[in-house]
CSV table of C-alpha atoms and ligand atoms in Angstrom, one decimal:
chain,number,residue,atom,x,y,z
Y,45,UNK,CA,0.0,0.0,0.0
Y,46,UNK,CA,1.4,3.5,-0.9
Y,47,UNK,CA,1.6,5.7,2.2
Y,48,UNK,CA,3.7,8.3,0.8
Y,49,UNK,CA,0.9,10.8,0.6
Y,50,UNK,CA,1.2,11.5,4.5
Y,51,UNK,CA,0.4,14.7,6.1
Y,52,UNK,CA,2.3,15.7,8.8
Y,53,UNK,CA,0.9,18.5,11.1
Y,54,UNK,CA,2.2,19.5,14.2
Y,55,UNK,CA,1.3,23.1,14.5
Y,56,UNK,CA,-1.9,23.0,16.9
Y,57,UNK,CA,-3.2,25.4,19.1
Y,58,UNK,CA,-1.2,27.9,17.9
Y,59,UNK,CA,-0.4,30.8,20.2
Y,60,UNK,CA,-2.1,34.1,19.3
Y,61,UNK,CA,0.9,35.9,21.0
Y,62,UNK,CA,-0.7,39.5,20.2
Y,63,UNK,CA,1.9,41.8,21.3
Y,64,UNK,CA,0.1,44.6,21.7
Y,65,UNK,CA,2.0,46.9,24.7
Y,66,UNK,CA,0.4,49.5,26.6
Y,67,UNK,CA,2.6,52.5,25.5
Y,68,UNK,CA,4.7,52.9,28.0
Y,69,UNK,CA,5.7,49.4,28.7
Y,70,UNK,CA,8.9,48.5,27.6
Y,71,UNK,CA,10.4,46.1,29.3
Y,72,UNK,CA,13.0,43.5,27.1
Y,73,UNK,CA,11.3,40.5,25.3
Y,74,UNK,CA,13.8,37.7,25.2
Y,75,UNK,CA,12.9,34.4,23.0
Y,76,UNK,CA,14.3,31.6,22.2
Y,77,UNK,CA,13.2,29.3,19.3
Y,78,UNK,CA,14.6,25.6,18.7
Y,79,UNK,CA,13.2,21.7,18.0
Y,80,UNK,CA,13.0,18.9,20.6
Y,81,UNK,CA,11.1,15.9,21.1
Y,82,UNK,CA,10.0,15.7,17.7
Y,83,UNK,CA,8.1,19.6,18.1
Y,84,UNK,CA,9.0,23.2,17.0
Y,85,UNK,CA,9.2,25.2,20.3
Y,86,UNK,CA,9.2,28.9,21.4
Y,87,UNK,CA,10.2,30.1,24.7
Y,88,UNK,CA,9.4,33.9,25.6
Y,89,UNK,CA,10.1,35.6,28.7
Y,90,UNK,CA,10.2,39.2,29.6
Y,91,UNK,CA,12.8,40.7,31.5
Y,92,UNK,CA,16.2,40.1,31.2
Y,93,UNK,CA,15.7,36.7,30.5
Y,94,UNK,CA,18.2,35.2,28.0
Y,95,UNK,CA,20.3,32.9,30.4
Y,96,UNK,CA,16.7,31.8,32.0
Y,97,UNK,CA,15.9,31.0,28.3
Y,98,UNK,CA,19.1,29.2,27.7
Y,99,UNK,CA,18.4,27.1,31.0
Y,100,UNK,CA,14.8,26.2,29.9
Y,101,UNK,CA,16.2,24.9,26.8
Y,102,UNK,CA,18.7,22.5,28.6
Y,103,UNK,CA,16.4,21.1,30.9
Y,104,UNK,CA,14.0,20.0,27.9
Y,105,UNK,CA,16.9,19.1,26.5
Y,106,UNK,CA,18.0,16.6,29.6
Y,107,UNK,CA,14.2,15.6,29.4
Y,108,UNK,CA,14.1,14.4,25.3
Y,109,UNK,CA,17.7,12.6,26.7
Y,110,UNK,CA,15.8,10.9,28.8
Y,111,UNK,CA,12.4,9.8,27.7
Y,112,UNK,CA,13.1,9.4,23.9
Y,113,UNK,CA,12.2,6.1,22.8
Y,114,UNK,CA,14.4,5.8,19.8
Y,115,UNK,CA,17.5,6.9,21.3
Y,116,UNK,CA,19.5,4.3,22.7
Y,117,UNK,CA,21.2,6.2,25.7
Y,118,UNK,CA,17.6,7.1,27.4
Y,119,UNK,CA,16.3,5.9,30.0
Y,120,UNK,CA,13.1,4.6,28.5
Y,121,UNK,CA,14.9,3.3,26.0
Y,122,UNK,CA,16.8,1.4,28.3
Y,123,UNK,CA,14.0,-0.1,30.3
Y,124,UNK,CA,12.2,-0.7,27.0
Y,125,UNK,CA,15.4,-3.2,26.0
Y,126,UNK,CA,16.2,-4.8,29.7
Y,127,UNK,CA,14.8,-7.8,29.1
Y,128,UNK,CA,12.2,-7.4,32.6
Y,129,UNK,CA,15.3,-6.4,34.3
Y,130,UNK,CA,15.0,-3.6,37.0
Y,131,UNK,CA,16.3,-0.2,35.5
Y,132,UNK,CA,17.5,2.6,38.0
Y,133,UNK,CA,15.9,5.6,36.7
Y,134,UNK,CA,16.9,9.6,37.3
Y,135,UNK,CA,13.9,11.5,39.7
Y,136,UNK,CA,12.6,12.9,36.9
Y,137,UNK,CA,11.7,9.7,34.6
Y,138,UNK,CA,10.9,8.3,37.8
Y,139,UNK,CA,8.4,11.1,38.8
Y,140,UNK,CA,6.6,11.1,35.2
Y,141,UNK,CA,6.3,7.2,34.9
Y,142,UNK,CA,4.8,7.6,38.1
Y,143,UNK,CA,2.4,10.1,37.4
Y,144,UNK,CA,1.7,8.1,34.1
Y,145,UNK,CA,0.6,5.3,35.8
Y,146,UNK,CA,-1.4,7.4,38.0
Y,147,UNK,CA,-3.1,9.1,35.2
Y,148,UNK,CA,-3.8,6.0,33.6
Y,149,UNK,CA,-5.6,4.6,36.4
Y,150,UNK,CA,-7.6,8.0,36.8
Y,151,UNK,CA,-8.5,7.5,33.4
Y,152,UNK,CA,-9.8,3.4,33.6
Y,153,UNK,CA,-6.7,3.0,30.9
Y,154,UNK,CA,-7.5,5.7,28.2
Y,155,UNK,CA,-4.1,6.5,28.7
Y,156,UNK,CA,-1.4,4.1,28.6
Y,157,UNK,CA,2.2,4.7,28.8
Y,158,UNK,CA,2.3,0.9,27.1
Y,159,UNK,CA,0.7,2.0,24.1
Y,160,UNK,CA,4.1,1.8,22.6
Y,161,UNK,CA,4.2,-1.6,20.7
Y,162,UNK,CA,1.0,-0.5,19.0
Y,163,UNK,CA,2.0,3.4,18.4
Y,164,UNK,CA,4.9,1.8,16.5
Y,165,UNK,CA,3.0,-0.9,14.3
Y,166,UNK,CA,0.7,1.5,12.6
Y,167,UNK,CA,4.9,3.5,11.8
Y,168,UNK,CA,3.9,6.4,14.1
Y,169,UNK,CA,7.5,6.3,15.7
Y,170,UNK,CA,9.9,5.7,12.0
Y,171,UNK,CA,7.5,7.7,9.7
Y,172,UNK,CA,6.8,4.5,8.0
Y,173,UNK,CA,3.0,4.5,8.1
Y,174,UNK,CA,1.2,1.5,7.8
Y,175,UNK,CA,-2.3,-0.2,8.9
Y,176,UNK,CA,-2.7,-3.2,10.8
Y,177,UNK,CA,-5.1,-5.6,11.3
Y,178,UNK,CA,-7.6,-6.5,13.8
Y,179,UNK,CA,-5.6,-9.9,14.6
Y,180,UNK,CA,-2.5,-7.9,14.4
Y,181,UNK,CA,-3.6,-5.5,16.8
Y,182,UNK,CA,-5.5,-7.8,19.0
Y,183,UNK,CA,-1.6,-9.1,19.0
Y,184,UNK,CA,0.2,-5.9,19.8
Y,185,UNK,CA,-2.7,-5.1,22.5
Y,186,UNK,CA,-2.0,-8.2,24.7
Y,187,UNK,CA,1.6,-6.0,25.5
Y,188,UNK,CA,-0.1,-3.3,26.2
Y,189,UNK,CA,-1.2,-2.9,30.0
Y,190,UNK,CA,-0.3,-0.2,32.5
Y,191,UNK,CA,-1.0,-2.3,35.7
Y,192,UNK,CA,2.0,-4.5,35.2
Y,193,UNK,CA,4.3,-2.0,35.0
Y,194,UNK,CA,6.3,-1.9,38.3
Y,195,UNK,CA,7.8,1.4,40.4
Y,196,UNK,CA,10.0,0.4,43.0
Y,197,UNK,CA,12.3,2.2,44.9
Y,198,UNK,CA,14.2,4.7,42.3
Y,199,UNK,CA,14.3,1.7,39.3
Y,200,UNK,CA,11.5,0.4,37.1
Y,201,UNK,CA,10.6,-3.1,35.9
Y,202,UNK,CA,8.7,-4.2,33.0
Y,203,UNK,CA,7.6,-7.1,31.2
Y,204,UNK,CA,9.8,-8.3,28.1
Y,205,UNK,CA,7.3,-8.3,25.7
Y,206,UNK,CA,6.2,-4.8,27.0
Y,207,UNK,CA,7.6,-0.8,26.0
Y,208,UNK,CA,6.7,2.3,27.5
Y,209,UNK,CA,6.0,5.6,24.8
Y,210,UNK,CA,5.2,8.7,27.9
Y,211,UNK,CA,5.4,10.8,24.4
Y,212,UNK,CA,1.4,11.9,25.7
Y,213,UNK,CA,2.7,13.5,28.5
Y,214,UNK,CA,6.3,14.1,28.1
Y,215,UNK,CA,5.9,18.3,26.5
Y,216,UNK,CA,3.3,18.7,29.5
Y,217,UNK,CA,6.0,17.8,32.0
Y,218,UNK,CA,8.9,19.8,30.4
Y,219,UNK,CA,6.1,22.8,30.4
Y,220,UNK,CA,6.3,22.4,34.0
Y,221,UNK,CA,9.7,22.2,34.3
Y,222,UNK,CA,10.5,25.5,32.5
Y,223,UNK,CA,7.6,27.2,34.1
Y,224,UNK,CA,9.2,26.4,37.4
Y,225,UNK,CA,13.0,28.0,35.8
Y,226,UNK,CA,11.0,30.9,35.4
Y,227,UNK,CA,9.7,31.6,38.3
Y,228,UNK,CA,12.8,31.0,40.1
Y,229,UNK,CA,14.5,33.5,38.1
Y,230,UNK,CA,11.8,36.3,39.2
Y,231,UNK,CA,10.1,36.0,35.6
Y,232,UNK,CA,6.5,37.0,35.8
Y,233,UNK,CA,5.2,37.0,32.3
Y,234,UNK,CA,6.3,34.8,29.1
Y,235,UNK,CA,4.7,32.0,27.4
Y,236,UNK,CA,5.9,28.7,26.5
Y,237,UNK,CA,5.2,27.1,23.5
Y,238,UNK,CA,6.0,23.3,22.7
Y,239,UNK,CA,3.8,22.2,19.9
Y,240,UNK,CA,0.5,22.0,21.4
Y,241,UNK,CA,1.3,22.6,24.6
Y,242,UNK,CA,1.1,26.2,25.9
Y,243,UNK,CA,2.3,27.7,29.2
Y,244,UNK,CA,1.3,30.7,30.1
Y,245,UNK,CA,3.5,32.4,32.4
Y,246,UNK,CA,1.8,35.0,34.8
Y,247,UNK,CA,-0.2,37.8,32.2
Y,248,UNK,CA,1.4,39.5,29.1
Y,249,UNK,CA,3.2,42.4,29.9
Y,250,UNK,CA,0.4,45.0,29.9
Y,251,UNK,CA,-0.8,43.1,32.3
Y,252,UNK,CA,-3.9,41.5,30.3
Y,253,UNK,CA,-4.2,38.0,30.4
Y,254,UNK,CA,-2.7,35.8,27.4
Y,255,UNK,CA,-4.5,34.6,24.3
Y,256,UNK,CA,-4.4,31.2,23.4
Y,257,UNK,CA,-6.1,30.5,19.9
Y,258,UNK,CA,-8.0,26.8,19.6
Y,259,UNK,CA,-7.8,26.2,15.8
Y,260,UNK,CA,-10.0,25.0,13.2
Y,261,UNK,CA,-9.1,21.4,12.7
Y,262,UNK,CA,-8.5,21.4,8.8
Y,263,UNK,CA,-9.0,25.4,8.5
Y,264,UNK,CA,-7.6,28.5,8.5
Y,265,UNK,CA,-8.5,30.2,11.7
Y,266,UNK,CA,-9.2,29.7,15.3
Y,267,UNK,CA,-12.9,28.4,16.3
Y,268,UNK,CA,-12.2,30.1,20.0
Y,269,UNK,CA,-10.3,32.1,22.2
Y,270,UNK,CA,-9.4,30.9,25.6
Y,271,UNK,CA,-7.8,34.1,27.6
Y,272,UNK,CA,-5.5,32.9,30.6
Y,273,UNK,CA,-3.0,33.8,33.6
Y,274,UNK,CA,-0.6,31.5,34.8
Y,275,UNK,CA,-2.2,28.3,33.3
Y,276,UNK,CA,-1.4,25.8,30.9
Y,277,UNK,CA,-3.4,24.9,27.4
Y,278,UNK,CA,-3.2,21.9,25.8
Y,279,UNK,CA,-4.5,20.7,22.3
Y,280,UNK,CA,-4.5,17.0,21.5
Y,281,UNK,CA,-6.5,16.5,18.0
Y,282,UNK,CA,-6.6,13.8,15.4
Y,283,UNK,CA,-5.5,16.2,12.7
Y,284,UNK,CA,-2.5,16.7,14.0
Y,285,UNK,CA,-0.4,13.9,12.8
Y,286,UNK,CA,-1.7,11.8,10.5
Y,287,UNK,CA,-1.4,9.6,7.7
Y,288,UNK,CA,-3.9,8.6,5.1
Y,289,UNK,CA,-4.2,5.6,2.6
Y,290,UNK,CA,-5.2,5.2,-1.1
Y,291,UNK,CA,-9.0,5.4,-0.2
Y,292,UNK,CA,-9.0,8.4,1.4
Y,293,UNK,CA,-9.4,7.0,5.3
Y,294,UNK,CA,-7.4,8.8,7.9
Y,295,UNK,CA,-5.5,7.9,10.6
Y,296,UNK,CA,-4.1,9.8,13.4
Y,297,UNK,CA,-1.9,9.4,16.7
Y,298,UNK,CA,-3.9,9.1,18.7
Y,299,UNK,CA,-5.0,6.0,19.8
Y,300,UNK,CA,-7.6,3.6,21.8
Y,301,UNK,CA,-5.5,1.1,23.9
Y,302,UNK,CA,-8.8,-0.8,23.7
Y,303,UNK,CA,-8.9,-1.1,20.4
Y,304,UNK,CA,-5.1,-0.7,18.7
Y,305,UNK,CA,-7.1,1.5,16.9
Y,306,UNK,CA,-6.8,5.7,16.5
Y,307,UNK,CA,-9.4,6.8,18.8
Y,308,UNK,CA,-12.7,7.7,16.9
Y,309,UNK,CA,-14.7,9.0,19.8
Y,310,UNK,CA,-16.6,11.2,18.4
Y,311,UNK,CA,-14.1,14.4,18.6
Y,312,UNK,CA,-11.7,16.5,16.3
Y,313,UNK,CA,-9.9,18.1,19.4
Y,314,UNK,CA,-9.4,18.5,23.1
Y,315,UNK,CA,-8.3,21.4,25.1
Y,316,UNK,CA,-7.2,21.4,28.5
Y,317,UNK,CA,-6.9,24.9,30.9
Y,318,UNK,CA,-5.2,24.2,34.1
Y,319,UNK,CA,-2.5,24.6,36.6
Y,320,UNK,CA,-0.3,22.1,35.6
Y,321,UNK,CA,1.2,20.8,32.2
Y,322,UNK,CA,1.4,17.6,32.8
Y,323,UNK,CA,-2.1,16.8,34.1
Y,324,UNK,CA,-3.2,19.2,30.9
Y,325,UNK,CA,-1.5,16.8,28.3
Y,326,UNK,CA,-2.9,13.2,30.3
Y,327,UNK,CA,-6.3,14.3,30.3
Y,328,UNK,CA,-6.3,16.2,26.9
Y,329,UNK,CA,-5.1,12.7,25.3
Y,330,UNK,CA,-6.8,10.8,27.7
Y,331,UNK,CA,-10.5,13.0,26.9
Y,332,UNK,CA,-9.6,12.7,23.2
Y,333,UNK,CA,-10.0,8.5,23.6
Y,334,UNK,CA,-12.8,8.9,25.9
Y,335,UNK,CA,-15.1,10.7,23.5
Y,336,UNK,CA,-17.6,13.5,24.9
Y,337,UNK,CA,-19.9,12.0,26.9
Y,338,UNK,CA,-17.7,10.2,28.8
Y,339,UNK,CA,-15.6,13.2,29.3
Y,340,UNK,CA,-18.2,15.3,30.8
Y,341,UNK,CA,-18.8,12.7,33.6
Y,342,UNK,CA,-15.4,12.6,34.3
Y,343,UNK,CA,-15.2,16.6,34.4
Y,344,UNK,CA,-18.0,16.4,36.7
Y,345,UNK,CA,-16.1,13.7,38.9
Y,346,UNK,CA,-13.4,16.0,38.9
Y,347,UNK,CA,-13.7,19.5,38.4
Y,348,UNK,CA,-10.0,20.1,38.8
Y,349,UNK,CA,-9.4,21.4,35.5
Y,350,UNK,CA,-11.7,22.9,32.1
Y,351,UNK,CA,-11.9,22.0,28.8
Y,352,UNK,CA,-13.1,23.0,25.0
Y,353,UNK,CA,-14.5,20.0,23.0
Y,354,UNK,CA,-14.6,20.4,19.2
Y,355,UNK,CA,-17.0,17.2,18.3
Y,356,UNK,CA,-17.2,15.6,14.7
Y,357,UNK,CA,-20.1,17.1,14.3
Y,358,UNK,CA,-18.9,20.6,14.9
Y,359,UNK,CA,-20.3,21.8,18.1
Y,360,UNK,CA,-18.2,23.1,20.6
Y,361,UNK,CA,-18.7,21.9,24.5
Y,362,UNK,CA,-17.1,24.3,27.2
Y,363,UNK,CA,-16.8,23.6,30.8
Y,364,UNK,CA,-18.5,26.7,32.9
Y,365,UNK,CA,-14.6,27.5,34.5
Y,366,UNK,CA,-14.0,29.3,31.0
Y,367,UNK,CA,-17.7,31.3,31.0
Y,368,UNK,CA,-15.2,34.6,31.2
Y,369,UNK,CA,-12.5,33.3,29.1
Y,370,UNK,CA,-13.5,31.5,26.3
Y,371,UNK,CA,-15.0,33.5,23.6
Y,372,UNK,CA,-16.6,31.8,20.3
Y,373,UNK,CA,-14.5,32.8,17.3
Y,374,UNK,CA,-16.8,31.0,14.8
Y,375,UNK,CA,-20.3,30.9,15.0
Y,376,UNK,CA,-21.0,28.2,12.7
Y,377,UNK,CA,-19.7,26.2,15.3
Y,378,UNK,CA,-22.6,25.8,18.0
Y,379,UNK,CA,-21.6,26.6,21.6
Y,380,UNK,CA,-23.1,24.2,24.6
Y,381,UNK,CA,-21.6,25.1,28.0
Y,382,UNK,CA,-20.8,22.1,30.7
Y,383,UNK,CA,-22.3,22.5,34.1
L,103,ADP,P1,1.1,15.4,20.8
L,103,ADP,O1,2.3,14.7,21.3
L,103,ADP,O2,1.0,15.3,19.3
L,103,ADP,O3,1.0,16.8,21.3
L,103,ADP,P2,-0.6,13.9,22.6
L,103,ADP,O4,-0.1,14.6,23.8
L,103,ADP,O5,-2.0,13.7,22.5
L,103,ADP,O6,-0.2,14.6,21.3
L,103,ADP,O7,0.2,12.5,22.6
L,103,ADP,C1,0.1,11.7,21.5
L,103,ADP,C2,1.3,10.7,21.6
L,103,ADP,O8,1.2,9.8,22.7
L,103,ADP,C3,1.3,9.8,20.4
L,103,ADP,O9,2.2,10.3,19.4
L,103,ADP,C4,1.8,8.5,21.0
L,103,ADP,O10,3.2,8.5,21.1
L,103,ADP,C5,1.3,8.5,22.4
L,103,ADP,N1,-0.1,7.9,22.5
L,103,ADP,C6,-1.0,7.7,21.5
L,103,ADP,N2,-2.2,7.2,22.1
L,103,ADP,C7,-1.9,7.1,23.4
L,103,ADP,C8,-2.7,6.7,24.5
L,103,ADP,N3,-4.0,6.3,24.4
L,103,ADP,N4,-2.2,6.7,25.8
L,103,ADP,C9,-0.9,7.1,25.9
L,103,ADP,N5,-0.1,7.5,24.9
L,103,ADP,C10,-0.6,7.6,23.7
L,104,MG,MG1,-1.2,14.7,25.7
């Protein structure tokens, strides 16, 4: 089968970083612009911020070294190739695998750290894109199980057969990490951009809160406008890496560890507002699988973070935390808020 007409799209929830300065205000805008784990990212801070910048960049940096699952000197890598030997791991793997695993349990398994054996089959991982079979999948999926991976004290075990992918979370994490250089450098507005992951850093300089654009799947221009202070957005969405084959039928990264399959739940995209980057990425690939009506009982379970739904059929579902800050872009795009 001839997969070569792939799209590859990784430029979601775009930032609409409008600069617009009270007159008067003029203090230094320092930015930094580079790729890491597999994403274009943009790292703004203002005040006299370059070595902060320069810092941020290492520690993401440290983090791809890490968790990348193709390199052979990371960590994951390491425990994905031990053979169900116990790998010491460094804090910070440790802390994310931990929160993975607590994620996935939050989320009965709609994340899975496991989900690598699968992710790989369908050529997600090399670029070599290519669909499998129910029996093939039903294959893959017997690897795939978050329970049996073990913590213990500072080292990990796994299964043989099994491999970790914490790609879902991984940008939320480093989000985190750089938010936290910032504020230990005294830097109380920027915005961090890794792909679809967005942290806002305190308000934009005028002191107006930041303006994170939720884009048209497939389109041009943003179907909302979520405005935020010192909170994290996330995207996750189907159309944003993708392949297609000769008949026309699309699939995306996303996928249903109960199925092998990529996640056809009923939405285009997911967008997370909260504290913290990493819960924001878990639950905005996490809500992507579980489709919208489970979503909204588990927002209603929860209520520790809100979210924009864009559904296949092109409504838009809000959480009633964003009534001031989301405003509709689009109105062919019917608005239902969550309460
Ligand atoms: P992106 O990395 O494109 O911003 P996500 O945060 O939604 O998007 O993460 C998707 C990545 O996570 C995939 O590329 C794959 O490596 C992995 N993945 C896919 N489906 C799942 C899943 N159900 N649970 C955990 N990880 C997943
Ligand atoms: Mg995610």
């Amino acid at each position: 089968m001839n997969m070569k007409n792939m799209n590859y799209k990784r430029a979601a929830g775009l930032a609409v970083v409008t600069a617009l300065f009270l007159t008067g205000c003029s203090e230094k805008e320092s930015k930094i612009a580079f790729t890491a784990m597999d994403t274009y990212m943009e790292l703004t801070a203002y005040g006299d911020a370059d070595e902060t910048l320069q810092e941020a960049k290492e520690r993401i940096l440290e983090l791809e070294g890490l968790l990348s699952v193709t390199n052979p000197e990371s960590e994951i890598y390491a425990i994905n190739h031990a053979g169900g030997a116990d790998i010491s791991v460094s804090a910070y793997t440790y802390e994310l695998l931990d929160f993975a695993y607590t994620m996935a349990a939050r989320t009965d398994g709609a994340l899975d750290p496991t989900i690598y054996p699968v992710v790989d089959a369908w050529g997600f991982i090399t670029g070599e894109y290519r669909v499998s079979g129910e029996q093939a999948l039903s294959a893959l999926l017997e690897r795939v199980d978050y329970t049996a991976v073990q913590l213990l004290d500072k080292a990990v075990r796994l299964p043989d057969e099994m491999e970790l992918d914490l790609g879902a979370v991984a940008k939320g994490y480093a989000a985190d990490a750089v938010a936290e250089i910032y504020a230990d450098a005294g830097i109380a507005s920027g915005l961090v951009y890794l792909g679809g992951n967005i942290q806002a850093v305190g308000s934009k300089p005028d002191g107006s809160p930041w303006r994170i654009g939720i884009q048209e799947p497939d389109g041009e221009g943003y179907v909302g406008v979520v405005s935020v202070r010192n909170a994290a957005v996330v995207t996750s969405g189907g159309y944003e890496r993708y392949f297609t084959d000769e008949d026309g039928n699309r699939y995306w990264h996303i996928l249903d560890p109960s199925t092998g399959k990529p996640a056809d739940s009923g939405l285009l995209s997911v967008t997370i507002v909260t504290e913290s980057g990493a819960y924001a990425d878990a639950l905005s690939t996490a809500i992507f699988v579980m489709g919208p009506d489970r979503a909204e009982a588990f927002w209603k379970e929860y209520r520790d973070f809100e979210m924009v739904l864009l559904t296949t059929d092109r409504r838009v579902l809000v959480t009633e935390g964003l009534s001031a800050a989301f405003t509709l872009e689009n109105e062919d795009y019917p608005l239902r808020w969550i309460d």
